[in-house]
Structure formats: C-alpha cells, structure tokens
Amino acid sequence: MRRTRVAAAVVTAFALVTGTAACGGGGSGADSDTIELWLMGDKAKAMDTVSTAFTAETGIKVKVQSIPWKNARDKMSTAIASGDGPDVVQVGHSFLAEFADAGALLDLSDKVAGTPELAAANFFPASAETMQVGGKVVSVPWIADTRVLFYRTDVLQEAGYPQAPATWDELKGTATKLAARGDGNYGIGLNTDDQFLPIILTWQAGGEVAQGDRATFDTAPFRRAVEFERSFFTAGLTPKKAQPDADMVQGFKTGKIPMFVSGPYMATLLGNQAPELAGKWAVAPMPKDRTGTSLMAGSNLAIFSESEKADESVQLMAYLSRKQTQEQWFQATNDLPARQDSLEALGSGGDANLAVYYRQMSDAKIVPQIKAWGAVAPEMVRLMQQVCVGDNQPESAITGFAAKAGELTGAG
C-alpha cells in the first residue's frame, strides 16, 4: 500500500512531541482488497470473528493489528510522522482533538451524511459530541464507558443501607458508618490519581471545567468538588494510598472497601477475579449534588488521513455500527455499545447493571475536547495529591492549579 507523506507541519509537530523523525512512507504490504484496522487492547481475536461476517458480505478483508493502550499515542504519532498508518483506527476520546488538529483524521462529514448507520442520532448524545472537531466529523462513536458507583450490597445491607446512596450527603453518611466498623475497614475507595472524578463532581455541583478551548477551574463548583473529595481523605473514610485496580478488587472482596467509583471494565475484573462475589454487589448511578452527571468516555473509529481505501473503510465502520453488530461485540468482549438502542436492548434482558449503565450514559458529559488537555490532566492529579494526602491547603492549591491550567490551554 503506497503512502504519501503528511504535511510538513504535521510531521514537525509530532516529531517534537515524540522525538521521532519522519521516516517516510512505505506501506504495509496489505492486499488491494484488504483494509487495515488498528485495534487498541487485546481483542484482535474477537474482531477476526466479527470481521469474517463483514468480509462474507462485502468481499473486503480486514487485517487487524492490536496496539496496547499504553503505546497507542506513540504508535499513532509515529504513523502520522511517517505517513504509514492503518486505514481505520480506534481512537480514545482524549486523543481525538490532538490527532484531528494534526490533520491525521480524515474529514468524514460527507460520508457520514450518506450512511444511516453512522448518523449521530444513533448514539448517546455525549458520545455523538465527540464526532466533530473543528466543525468537521472526524470519527464515529464505537465503544462507550461511564463512571458509576460500585457497592457491596451485602455489606451495606448489614450496615443498615438496603439501597445505594443517591446523594452526596447519603454517600458521605454511608461511608462514615461503614468506616466506623474499624479493624482497617473503610467506607469507600477513592484515588487521587483519578483525573476524572473532580471533573464529574464539578459537573454535579453545577459547574463546567472549560469554556471553548479555555480551561476554567477557578470556580465555586470546582472548589466545592475538590473539598468534597478531600473530605473523605481527611476523615479517614478512604485509604490515602492509591488503589490500583487489583488492590481495589481485593478490598472489595474482603469488604474493607465496600464502595468505589469506576467504569464497566471493573465489572469484568470482578467477574474474573472475584467470582465468589456474584450476587453480592451491584452498580448504581452516581450520587447527586445538584445533578447526577457522570463522565462519558470510550473510543471512536476514525479513518487515517493517508488511507487510500476510505470508501471501504466507511463500509467497515458502518458494519461495526449496526445495532446487531454492536450487541455481538458486547457479547464477545463486554465492551459497551455506543449505540443507544443496542445498550437499551441489552439492558432489557434482565441485567440490572446494564440498565444502570444505560441510565447513567443518558446523563453524562465528555471531557472538554481541548488539544492541550493531556497536559492539564497530570496537573489535576498533582493538585488532588497535594490537597488530599499532602499538606497543601485547598484554597491556594486550587488557585495555582487553575492558573497553570489556564496557561496550558492558552488563557494564561
């Protein structure tokens, strides 16, 4: 497959980011009737099964390459610099603005307009917002994710709570009573390295964290959000040591950490690593302050700007976006569909947790599509570590963080 070099400005930008010099085109050697798909994670085998049906229907073969999530940004950056990339690529929401700004993603505006399976109305509203960057459609939602409250139903029942907490006050009260069990038990597991929780809490407090391309953290709702999360640490309701997923699962198994906030992937981990807990845990929508808004995360499908098989790639994206295909992909991988009707249908099958995910995704927002957000995120983590487990006072730390975030996003 012949590739051409991308614009010199794009090459320069990503060479600076990655330290990778442009190495020229080259091509993958794929057959003329084959399109290349870069899939993040380790689900190539599942895609081989799904794409077999696509090939039988269209005659178009699909060559799948798995890319570890931790290498996704560097891999894509190298492809942009060299002009030698896939035809279709899975892109996490947090990378869309950066890659689109670099000219790496094909403008799909006209192609989506003529393809019903790719219509924005098919997807959750927050997911549909990710389709456009700079007024152009550059990707299509595929996998959806959100944050909900995981809780041990048996532990809360024993403590006198037959239902999950539904408000901030109830969450604090429930965590306080659960922590009062003593003997190393906590009320909830929160992580200061979770860059998204302060944003979710800000939305729930009635605020926003960006205006246009400018980060806006020097606000009363953000200060309320930080103070609320911090209060769990200062009261000893959550461990001060960061809890990796494995530790969170272990704490959930023992009941020492009977609640935590996370995404649906943790349900898969619990099923694999703590099958004995079946029937003893559930998920609930995020407890409310002014709202119960949560995060809409996930990943989209895009076409690499240097692809010479755009029409065939659109056919694959349309096939993967069909209601039946999205449900089939969930059955194979546990990845939640971005299509509303697919998740609604799955939730109506008796799995109460899927119904909660559907309800929460209907009240969710995306992280601002700001290309400098990747630089803001570690500053957010640093802030939460300073005020939750360090000695910094929130007022001055938040002021400094807000100024830094404004500087990084061009408002300094």
CSV table of C-alpha atoms in Angstrom, one decimal:
chain,number,residue,atom,x,y,z
A,1,MET,CA,0.0,0.0,0.0
A,2,ARG,CA,1.6,3.3,-1.1
A,3,ARG,CA,1.5,6.0,1.4
A,4,THR,CA,2.3,9.7,1.0
A,5,ARG,CA,3.9,12.0,3.5
A,6,VAL,CA,1.6,14.1,5.5
A,7,ALA,CA,2.0,17.8,5.6
A,8,ALA,CA,5.4,19.0,6.8
A,9,ALA,CA,3.8,20.9,9.7
A,10,VAL,CA,2.2,17.8,11.0
A,11,VAL,CA,5.4,15.9,10.8
A,12,THR,CA,7.2,18.6,12.6
A,13,ALA,CA,4.6,18.8,15.3
A,14,PHE,CA,4.7,15.1,16.1
A,15,ALA,CA,8.5,14.8,15.8
A,16,LEU,CA,8.6,17.4,18.5
A,17,VAL,CA,6.1,15.6,20.6
A,18,THR,CA,7.6,12.1,20.3
A,19,GLY,CA,11.2,12.7,19.4
A,20,THR,CA,10.5,10.7,16.2
A,21,ALA,CA,11.8,12.0,12.9
A,22,ALA,CA,9.8,11.4,9.8
A,23,CYS,CA,10.9,8.2,8.2
A,24,GLY,CA,8.9,8.4,5.0
A,25,GLY,CA,6.1,6.4,3.7
A,26,GLY,CA,6.3,2.7,3.0
A,27,GLY,CA,3.1,0.8,3.3
A,28,SER,CA,2.2,-2.3,5.0
A,29,GLY,CA,2.1,-4.7,2.1
A,30,ALA,CA,-1.6,-5.4,2.6
A,31,ASP,CA,-3.5,-6.8,-0.3
A,32,SER,CA,-5.5,-4.5,-2.5
A,33,ASP,CA,-8.8,-5.9,-1.2
A,34,THR,CA,-7.7,-5.7,2.4
A,35,ILE,CA,-8.1,-2.8,4.8
A,36,GLU,CA,-6.0,-2.4,7.9
A,37,LEU,CA,-7.6,-1.8,11.4
A,38,TRP,CA,-5.6,-0.8,14.4
A,39,LEU,CA,-7.5,-2.0,17.5
A,40,MET,CA,-6.5,-0.9,21.0
A,41,GLY,CA,-6.1,-3.6,23.6
A,42,ASP,CA,-6.1,-7.4,23.0
A,43,LYS,CA,-9.3,-8.0,21.2
A,44,ALA,CA,-8.0,-8.9,17.8
A,45,LYS,CA,-9.4,-12.5,18.0
A,46,ALA,CA,-12.9,-11.2,18.7
A,47,MET,CA,-12.6,-8.8,15.8
A,48,ASP,CA,-11.5,-11.6,13.5
A,49,THR,CA,-14.8,-13.3,14.2
A,50,VAL,CA,-16.8,-10.2,13.6
A,51,SER,CA,-15.0,-9.2,10.5
A,52,THR,CA,-15.4,-12.6,9.0
A,53,ALA,CA,-19.1,-11.8,8.5
A,54,PHE,CA,-18.2,-8.4,7.1
A,55,THR,CA,-15.9,-10.0,4.6
A,56,ALA,CA,-18.5,-12.5,3.6
A,57,GLU,CA,-21.0,-9.7,3.0
A,58,THR,CA,-18.7,-7.2,1.2
A,59,GLY,CA,-15.7,-9.1,-0.1
A,60,ILE,CA,-13.4,-6.7,1.8
A,61,LYS,CA,-10.9,-8.4,4.1
A,62,VAL,CA,-9.8,-6.9,7.4
A,63,LYS,CA,-6.3,-7.1,8.7
A,64,VAL,CA,-6.3,-6.4,12.5
A,65,GLN,CA,-3.3,-5.2,14.5
A,66,SER,CA,-3.6,-5.0,18.3
A,67,ILE,CA,-2.0,-2.0,19.9
A,68,PRO,CA,-1.5,-1.8,23.7
A,69,TRP,CA,-3.4,1.2,25.1
A,70,LYS,CA,-0.2,2.4,26.8
A,71,ASN,CA,1.5,2.6,23.3
A,72,ALA,CA,-1.4,4.0,21.4
A,73,ARG,CA,-0.4,7.6,21.4
A,74,ASP,CA,3.2,6.9,20.4
A,75,LYS,CA,2.2,4.4,17.7
A,76,MET,CA,-0.3,6.9,16.2
A,77,SER,CA,2.2,9.7,16.4
A,78,THR,CA,4.8,7.7,14.5
A,79,ALA,CA,2.3,6.8,11.9
A,80,ILE,CA,1.4,10.4,11.4
A,81,ALA,CA,5.0,11.4,11.1
A,82,SER,CA,5.8,8.7,8.6
A,83,GLY,CA,2.5,8.7,6.7
A,84,ASP,CA,2.4,5.0,7.1
A,85,GLY,CA,-0.6,4.0,9.2
A,86,PRO,CA,-3.7,2.0,9.1
A,87,ASP,CA,-6.9,2.6,7.2
A,88,VAL,CA,-9.2,2.5,10.2
A,89,VAL,CA,-8.0,3.2,13.8
A,90,GLN,CA,-9.6,3.1,17.2
A,91,VAL,CA,-9.0,6.4,19.0
A,92,GLY,CA,-9.7,7.2,22.6
A,93,HIS,CA,-11.8,10.3,23.3
A,94,SER,CA,-8.8,12.0,24.9
A,95,PHE,CA,-6.7,11.8,21.7
A,96,LEU,CA,-9.3,12.9,19.2
A,97,ALA,CA,-8.7,16.7,19.4
A,98,GLU,CA,-4.9,16.2,19.2
A,99,PHE,CA,-4.9,13.9,16.3
A,100,ALA,CA,-7.6,15.9,14.4
A,101,ASP,CA,-5.7,19.1,14.9
A,102,ALA,CA,-2.6,17.4,13.4
A,103,GLY,CA,-4.6,16.5,10.3
A,104,ALA,CA,-4.3,12.8,11.0
A,105,LEU,CA,-8.0,12.0,10.8
A,106,LEU,CA,-10.0,12.1,7.5
A,107,ASP,CA,-12.9,14.5,7.3
A,108,LEU,CA,-15.9,12.2,7.2
A,109,SER,CA,-18.6,14.9,7.0
A,110,ASP,CA,-19.9,13.9,3.6
A,111,LYS,CA,-19.5,10.2,4.1
A,112,VAL,CA,-21.4,10.1,7.4
A,113,ALA,CA,-24.2,12.2,5.9
A,114,GLY,CA,-24.9,9.4,3.4
A,115,THR,CA,-24.5,6.5,5.8
A,116,PRO,CA,-27.5,5.9,8.1
A,117,GLU,CA,-25.6,3.5,10.4
A,118,LEU,CA,-23.2,6.4,11.2
A,119,ALA,CA,-25.8,9.1,12.0
A,120,ALA,CA,-25.2,11.0,15.2
A,121,ALA,CA,-28.8,10.3,16.4
A,122,ASN,CA,-27.9,6.6,16.8
A,123,PHE,CA,-25.5,7.3,19.6
A,124,PHE,CA,-25.8,8.6,23.2
A,125,PRO,CA,-25.8,12.5,22.9
A,126,ALA,CA,-22.5,12.8,24.8
A,127,SER,CA,-20.8,10.2,22.5
A,128,ALA,CA,-22.2,12.0,19.5
A,129,GLU,CA,-20.5,15.2,20.6
A,130,THR,CA,-17.1,13.5,20.1
A,131,MET,CA,-17.7,13.1,16.4
A,132,GLN,CA,-16.8,16.6,15.4
A,133,VAL,CA,-13.6,18.5,16.0
A,134,GLY,CA,-13.3,22.0,14.5
A,135,GLY,CA,-16.7,21.7,12.8
A,136,LYS,CA,-15.8,18.5,10.9
A,137,VAL,CA,-16.8,15.0,11.5
A,138,VAL,CA,-13.6,13.1,12.1
A,139,SER,CA,-14.7,9.9,13.9
A,140,VAL,CA,-17.7,7.8,14.8
A,141,PRO,CA,-18.5,6.5,18.4
A,142,TRP,CA,-17.9,2.8,18.9
A,143,ILE,CA,-17.2,1.9,22.5
A,144,ALA,CA,-19.0,3.7,25.4
A,145,ASP,CA,-17.9,3.9,29.0
A,146,THR,CA,-19.1,5.8,32.0
A,147,ARG,CA,-18.5,6.1,35.8
A,148,VAL,CA,-20.9,4.6,38.3
A,149,LEU,CA,-20.9,3.6,41.9
A,150,PHE,CA,-19.9,0.0,42.7
A,151,TYR,CA,-21.1,-1.2,46.1
A,152,ARG,CA,-21.3,-4.4,48.1
A,153,THR,CA,-25.0,-5.0,48.6
A,154,ASP,CA,-24.5,-7.4,51.5
A,155,VAL,CA,-22.1,-5.1,53.4
A,156,LEU,CA,-24.3,-2.1,53.0
A,157,GLN,CA,-27.4,-4.1,54.0
A,158,GLU,CA,-25.7,-5.3,57.1
A,159,ALA,CA,-24.8,-1.7,58.0
A,160,GLY,CA,-28.5,-0.7,57.6
A,161,TYR,CA,-28.5,0.5,54.0
A,162,PRO,CA,-30.7,-1.6,51.7
A,163,GLN,CA,-30.2,0.9,48.8
A,164,ALA,CA,-27.1,2.5,47.4
A,165,PRO,CA,-26.6,6.2,48.4
A,166,ALA,CA,-28.3,8.5,46.0
A,167,THR,CA,-27.0,11.9,47.1
A,168,TRP,CA,-23.7,13.4,48.2
A,169,ASP,CA,-25.0,13.6,51.8
A,170,GLU,CA,-26.1,10.0,51.7
A,171,LEU,CA,-22.7,8.9,50.2
A,172,LYS,CA,-20.8,10.7,53.0
A,173,GLY,CA,-23.1,9.3,55.7
A,174,THR,CA,-22.9,5.8,54.4
A,175,ALA,CA,-19.1,5.9,54.0
A,176,THR,CA,-18.8,7.3,57.6
A,177,LYS,CA,-20.9,4.4,59.1
A,178,LEU,CA,-19.0,1.8,57.0
A,179,ALA,CA,-15.7,3.2,58.1
A,180,ALA,CA,-16.8,3.1,61.7
A,181,ARG,CA,-16.7,-0.7,61.6
A,182,GLY,CA,-13.0,-0.3,62.4
A,183,ASP,CA,-10.3,-3.0,62.0
A,184,GLY,CA,-8.9,-1.4,58.9
A,185,ASN,CA,-12.3,-1.1,57.1
A,186,TYR,CA,-13.0,1.9,55.0
A,187,GLY,CA,-16.2,3.5,53.7
A,188,ILE,CA,-15.2,3.9,50.1
A,189,GLY,CA,-12.1,3.7,47.8
A,190,LEU,CA,-11.1,6.9,46.1
A,191,ASN,CA,-7.9,7.5,44.1
A,192,THR,CA,-6.1,10.9,43.9
A,193,ASP,CA,-4.7,9.8,40.6
A,194,ASP,CA,-8.2,9.7,39.1
A,195,GLN,CA,-8.2,12.8,36.9
A,196,PHE,CA,-11.8,12.5,36.1
A,197,LEU,CA,-13.6,12.4,39.5
A,198,PRO,CA,-13.0,16.1,40.3
A,199,ILE,CA,-14.5,16.9,36.9
A,200,ILE,CA,-17.5,14.7,37.5
A,201,LEU,CA,-18.1,16.3,40.9
A,202,THR,CA,-17.8,19.8,39.4
A,203,TRP,CA,-20.5,19.0,36.8
A,204,GLN,CA,-22.7,17.6,39.6
A,205,ALA,CA,-22.1,20.8,41.6
A,206,GLY,CA,-23.5,22.8,38.7
A,207,GLY,CA,-20.2,23.9,37.1
A,208,GLU,CA,-18.2,23.5,33.9
A,209,VAL,CA,-14.4,23.0,33.6
A,210,ALA,CA,-13.9,24.7,30.2
A,211,GLN,CA,-15.3,27.5,28.1
A,212,GLY,CA,-14.4,26.9,24.5
A,213,ASP,CA,-10.7,26.0,24.3
A,214,ARG,CA,-10.0,27.5,27.7
A,215,ALA,CA,-9.9,25.5,31.0
A,216,THR,CA,-11.9,27.2,33.7
A,217,PHE,CA,-11.1,25.8,37.2
A,218,ASP,CA,-11.2,28.9,39.3
A,219,THR,CA,-14.9,28.5,40.0
A,220,ALA,CA,-17.0,27.8,43.1
A,221,PRO,CA,-18.3,24.5,41.8
A,222,PHE,CA,-14.8,23.2,41.2
A,223,ARG,CA,-13.7,24.3,44.7
A,224,ARG,CA,-16.8,22.6,46.1
A,225,ALA,CA,-15.9,19.4,44.2
A,226,VAL,CA,-12.3,19.3,45.5
A,227,GLU,CA,-13.4,20.0,49.0
A,228,PHE,CA,-16.0,17.2,48.8
A,229,GLU,CA,-13.5,14.6,47.6
A,230,ARG,CA,-10.9,15.8,50.0
A,231,SER,CA,-13.2,15.4,52.9
A,232,PHE,CA,-13.2,11.6,52.5
A,233,PHE,CA,-9.4,11.5,52.9
A,234,THR,CA,-9.2,13.9,55.8
A,235,ALA,CA,-12.0,11.9,57.7
A,236,GLY,CA,-10.2,8.6,57.1
A,237,LEU,CA,-13.1,7.2,55.0
A,238,THR,CA,-10.8,6.1,52.2
A,239,PRO,CA,-7.3,4.8,52.0
A,240,LYS,CA,-4.7,7.5,51.4
A,241,LYS,CA,-2.5,5.2,49.4
A,242,ALA,CA,-3.5,5.0,45.7
A,243,GLN,CA,-5.5,1.8,45.0
A,244,PRO,CA,-4.6,0.1,41.7
A,245,ASP,CA,-7.5,-1.9,40.2
A,246,ALA,CA,-6.1,-5.1,41.6
A,247,ASP,CA,-6.0,-3.7,45.1
A,248,MET,CA,-9.5,-2.3,44.7
A,249,VAL,CA,-10.8,-5.7,43.7
A,250,GLN,CA,-9.1,-7.2,46.7
A,251,GLY,CA,-10.5,-4.6,49.1
A,252,PHE,CA,-13.9,-5.1,47.6
A,253,LYS,CA,-13.6,-8.9,48.1
A,254,THR,CA,-12.8,-8.6,51.7
A,255,GLY,CA,-15.3,-5.8,52.3
A,256,LYS,CA,-12.7,-3.4,53.6
A,257,ILE,CA,-13.5,-1.2,50.6
A,258,PRO,CA,-17.2,-1.7,50.1
A,259,MET,CA,-17.8,1.1,47.6
A,260,PHE,CA,-15.8,2.7,44.8
A,261,VAL,CA,-16.4,4.7,41.6
A,262,SER,CA,-15.2,3.3,38.3
A,263,GLY,CA,-16.3,2.1,34.9
A,264,PRO,CA,-17.9,-1.0,33.5
A,265,TYR,CA,-14.5,-2.6,32.9
A,266,MET,CA,-14.3,-3.2,36.6
A,267,ALA,CA,-17.3,-5.4,36.4
A,268,THR,CA,-15.3,-7.7,34.1
A,269,LEU,CA,-12.4,-7.7,36.5
A,270,LEU,CA,-14.8,-8.6,39.4
A,271,GLY,CA,-16.3,-11.4,37.4
A,272,ASN,CA,-12.8,-12.8,36.5
A,273,GLN,CA,-11.0,-12.2,39.8
A,274,ALA,CA,-13.8,-12.4,42.4
A,275,PRO,CA,-16.5,-14.8,41.0
A,276,GLU,CA,-17.4,-15.7,44.6
A,277,LEU,CA,-18.9,-12.2,44.9
A,278,ALA,CA,-21.6,-12.9,42.3
A,279,GLY,CA,-24.9,-11.6,43.7
A,280,LYS,CA,-23.2,-9.6,46.5
A,281,TRP,CA,-22.5,-6.4,44.5
A,282,ALA,CA,-24.2,-4.1,42.2
A,283,VAL,CA,-23.7,-0.7,40.5
A,284,ALA,CA,-25.8,2.5,41.0
A,285,PRO,CA,-25.9,5.8,39.2
A,286,MET,CA,-23.5,8.4,40.6
A,287,PRO,CA,-24.9,10.1,43.8
A,288,LYS,CA,-26.3,13.5,43.1
A,289,ASP,CA,-25.4,17.0,44.2
A,290,ARG,CA,-27.3,19.4,42.0
A,291,THR,CA,-27.2,16.8,39.3
A,292,GLY,CA,-26.0,13.2,39.0
A,293,THR,CA,-24.0,13.8,35.8
A,294,SER,CA,-21.1,11.4,35.1
A,295,LEU,CA,-18.4,11.0,32.6
A,296,MET,CA,-18.9,9.7,29.1
A,297,ALA,CA,-15.7,8.0,28.0
A,298,GLY,CA,-14.9,5.5,25.4
A,299,SER,CA,-13.4,5.3,22.0
A,300,ASN,CA,-14.3,6.0,18.4
A,301,LEU,CA,-13.4,4.8,14.9
A,302,ALA,CA,-11.6,7.1,12.5
A,303,ILE,CA,-10.0,6.8,9.1
A,304,PHE,CA,-6.4,7.7,8.8
A,305,SER,CA,-6.0,10.8,6.6
A,306,GLU,CA,-3.5,8.9,4.4
A,307,SER,CA,-5.7,6.0,3.7
A,308,GLU,CA,-6.3,5.1,0.1
A,309,LYS,CA,-9.3,3.0,1.0
A,310,ALA,CA,-11.7,5.5,2.5
A,311,ASP,CA,-14.9,4.1,1.0
A,312,GLU,CA,-14.1,0.5,2.0
A,313,SER,CA,-13.2,1.8,5.5
A,314,VAL,CA,-16.5,3.6,5.8
A,315,GLN,CA,-18.2,0.3,4.9
A,316,LEU,CA,-16.4,-1.4,7.8
A,317,MET,CA,-17.3,1.4,10.2
A,318,ALA,CA,-20.9,1.2,9.1
A,319,TYR,CA,-21.0,-2.6,9.7
A,320,LEU,CA,-19.4,-2.2,13.2
A,321,SER,CA,-22.0,0.5,14.0
A,322,ARG,CA,-25.0,-1.7,13.2
A,323,LYS,CA,-27.3,-2.4,16.2
A,324,GLN,CA,-26.8,-6.2,15.9
A,325,THR,CA,-23.0,-5.9,15.4
A,326,GLN,CA,-22.7,-3.7,18.5
A,327,GLU,CA,-24.6,-6.2,20.6
A,328,GLN,CA,-22.5,-9.1,19.1
A,329,TRP,CA,-19.3,-7.1,20.1
A,330,PHE,CA,-20.5,-6.7,23.6
A,331,GLN,CA,-21.2,-10.4,23.9
A,332,ALA,CA,-17.7,-11.2,22.8
A,333,THR,CA,-15.8,-8.5,24.7
A,334,ASN,CA,-18.0,-6.9,27.4
A,335,ASP,CA,-17.3,-3.5,25.7
A,336,LEU,CA,-20.5,-1.4,26.0
A,337,PRO,CA,-22.0,-0.2,22.7
A,338,ALA,CA,-22.1,3.5,21.9
A,339,ARG,CA,-25.5,3.0,20.2
A,340,GLN,CA,-28.4,3.8,22.5
A,341,ASP,CA,-30.7,1.2,21.1
A,342,SER,CA,-28.1,-1.5,21.4
A,343,LEU,CA,-27.4,-0.9,25.1
A,344,GLU,CA,-31.1,-0.4,25.8
A,345,ALA,CA,-31.9,-3.8,24.3
A,346,LEU,CA,-29.1,-5.4,26.3
A,347,GLY,CA,-30.3,-3.8,29.5
A,348,SER,CA,-33.8,-5.0,28.9
A,349,GLY,CA,-32.6,-8.6,29.0
A,350,GLY,CA,-32.6,-8.7,32.8
A,351,ASP,CA,-29.1,-7.5,33.7
A,352,ALA,CA,-29.8,-4.7,36.1
A,353,ASN,CA,-26.2,-3.3,35.9
A,354,LEU,CA,-26.6,-2.8,32.1
A,355,ALA,CA,-29.8,-0.9,32.8
A,356,VAL,CA,-27.8,1.4,35.2
A,357,TYR,CA,-25.1,2.0,32.6
A,358,TYR,CA,-27.8,3.0,30.1
A,359,ARG,CA,-29.4,5.4,32.6
A,360,GLN,CA,-26.1,6.9,33.5
A,361,MET,CA,-24.9,7.4,29.9
A,362,SER,CA,-28.1,9.3,29.4
A,363,ASP,CA,-26.8,11.8,31.9
A,364,ALA,CA,-23.1,12.1,31.1
A,365,LYS,CA,-20.7,14.6,29.6
A,366,ILE,CA,-17.4,14.3,27.7
A,367,VAL,CA,-14.1,15.7,28.9
A,368,PRO,CA,-13.6,19.0,27.0
A,369,GLN,CA,-12.1,18.4,23.6
A,370,ILE,CA,-9.1,20.6,24.1
A,371,LYS,CA,-5.9,19.5,22.5
A,372,ALA,CA,-3.8,20.6,25.5
A,373,TRP,CA,-6.0,18.6,27.9
A,374,GLY,CA,-3.3,15.9,28.0
A,375,ALA,CA,-1.0,18.5,29.8
A,376,VAL,CA,-3.8,19.5,32.2
A,377,ALA,CA,-4.6,16.0,33.4
A,378,PRO,CA,-1.3,15.4,35.3
A,379,GLU,CA,-1.6,18.8,36.9
A,380,MET,CA,-5.1,17.8,38.1
A,381,VAL,CA,-3.6,14.6,39.7
A,382,ARG,CA,-0.9,16.6,41.3
A,383,LEU,CA,-3.5,19.0,42.8
A,384,MET,CA,-5.5,16.2,44.3
A,385,GLN,CA,-2.5,14.6,45.8
A,386,GLN,CA,-1.4,17.9,47.3
A,387,VAL,CA,-4.7,18.6,49.0
A,388,CYS,CA,-6.0,15.1,49.8
A,389,VAL,CA,-2.8,13.3,51.1
A,390,GLY,CA,-0.4,16.2,51.3
A,391,ASP,CA,-0.4,19.3,53.5
A,392,ASN,CA,-1.4,21.9,50.9
A,393,GLN,CA,-4.5,24.0,51.7
A,394,PRO,CA,-7.1,23.7,49.0
A,395,GLU,CA,-7.7,27.5,48.5
A,396,SER,CA,-4.1,28.3,47.5
A,397,ALA,CA,-3.5,25.0,45.7
A,398,ILE,CA,-6.6,25.4,43.6
A,399,THR,CA,-5.7,29.0,42.7
A,400,GLY,CA,-2.3,27.8,41.5
A,401,PHE,CA,-3.7,24.9,39.6
A,402,ALA,CA,-6.3,27.0,37.8
A,403,ALA,CA,-3.7,29.5,36.7
A,404,LYS,CA,-1.5,26.7,35.4
A,405,ALA,CA,-4.4,25.0,33.5
A,406,GLY,CA,-5.3,28.4,32.0
A,407,GLU,CA,-1.7,28.8,30.9
A,408,LEU,CA,-1.6,25.4,29.3
A,409,THR,CA,-4.8,25.9,27.4
A,410,GLY,CA,-3.7,29.4,26.2
A,411,ALA,CA,-5.6,31.6,28.6
A,412,GLY,CA,-2.7,32.4,30.9
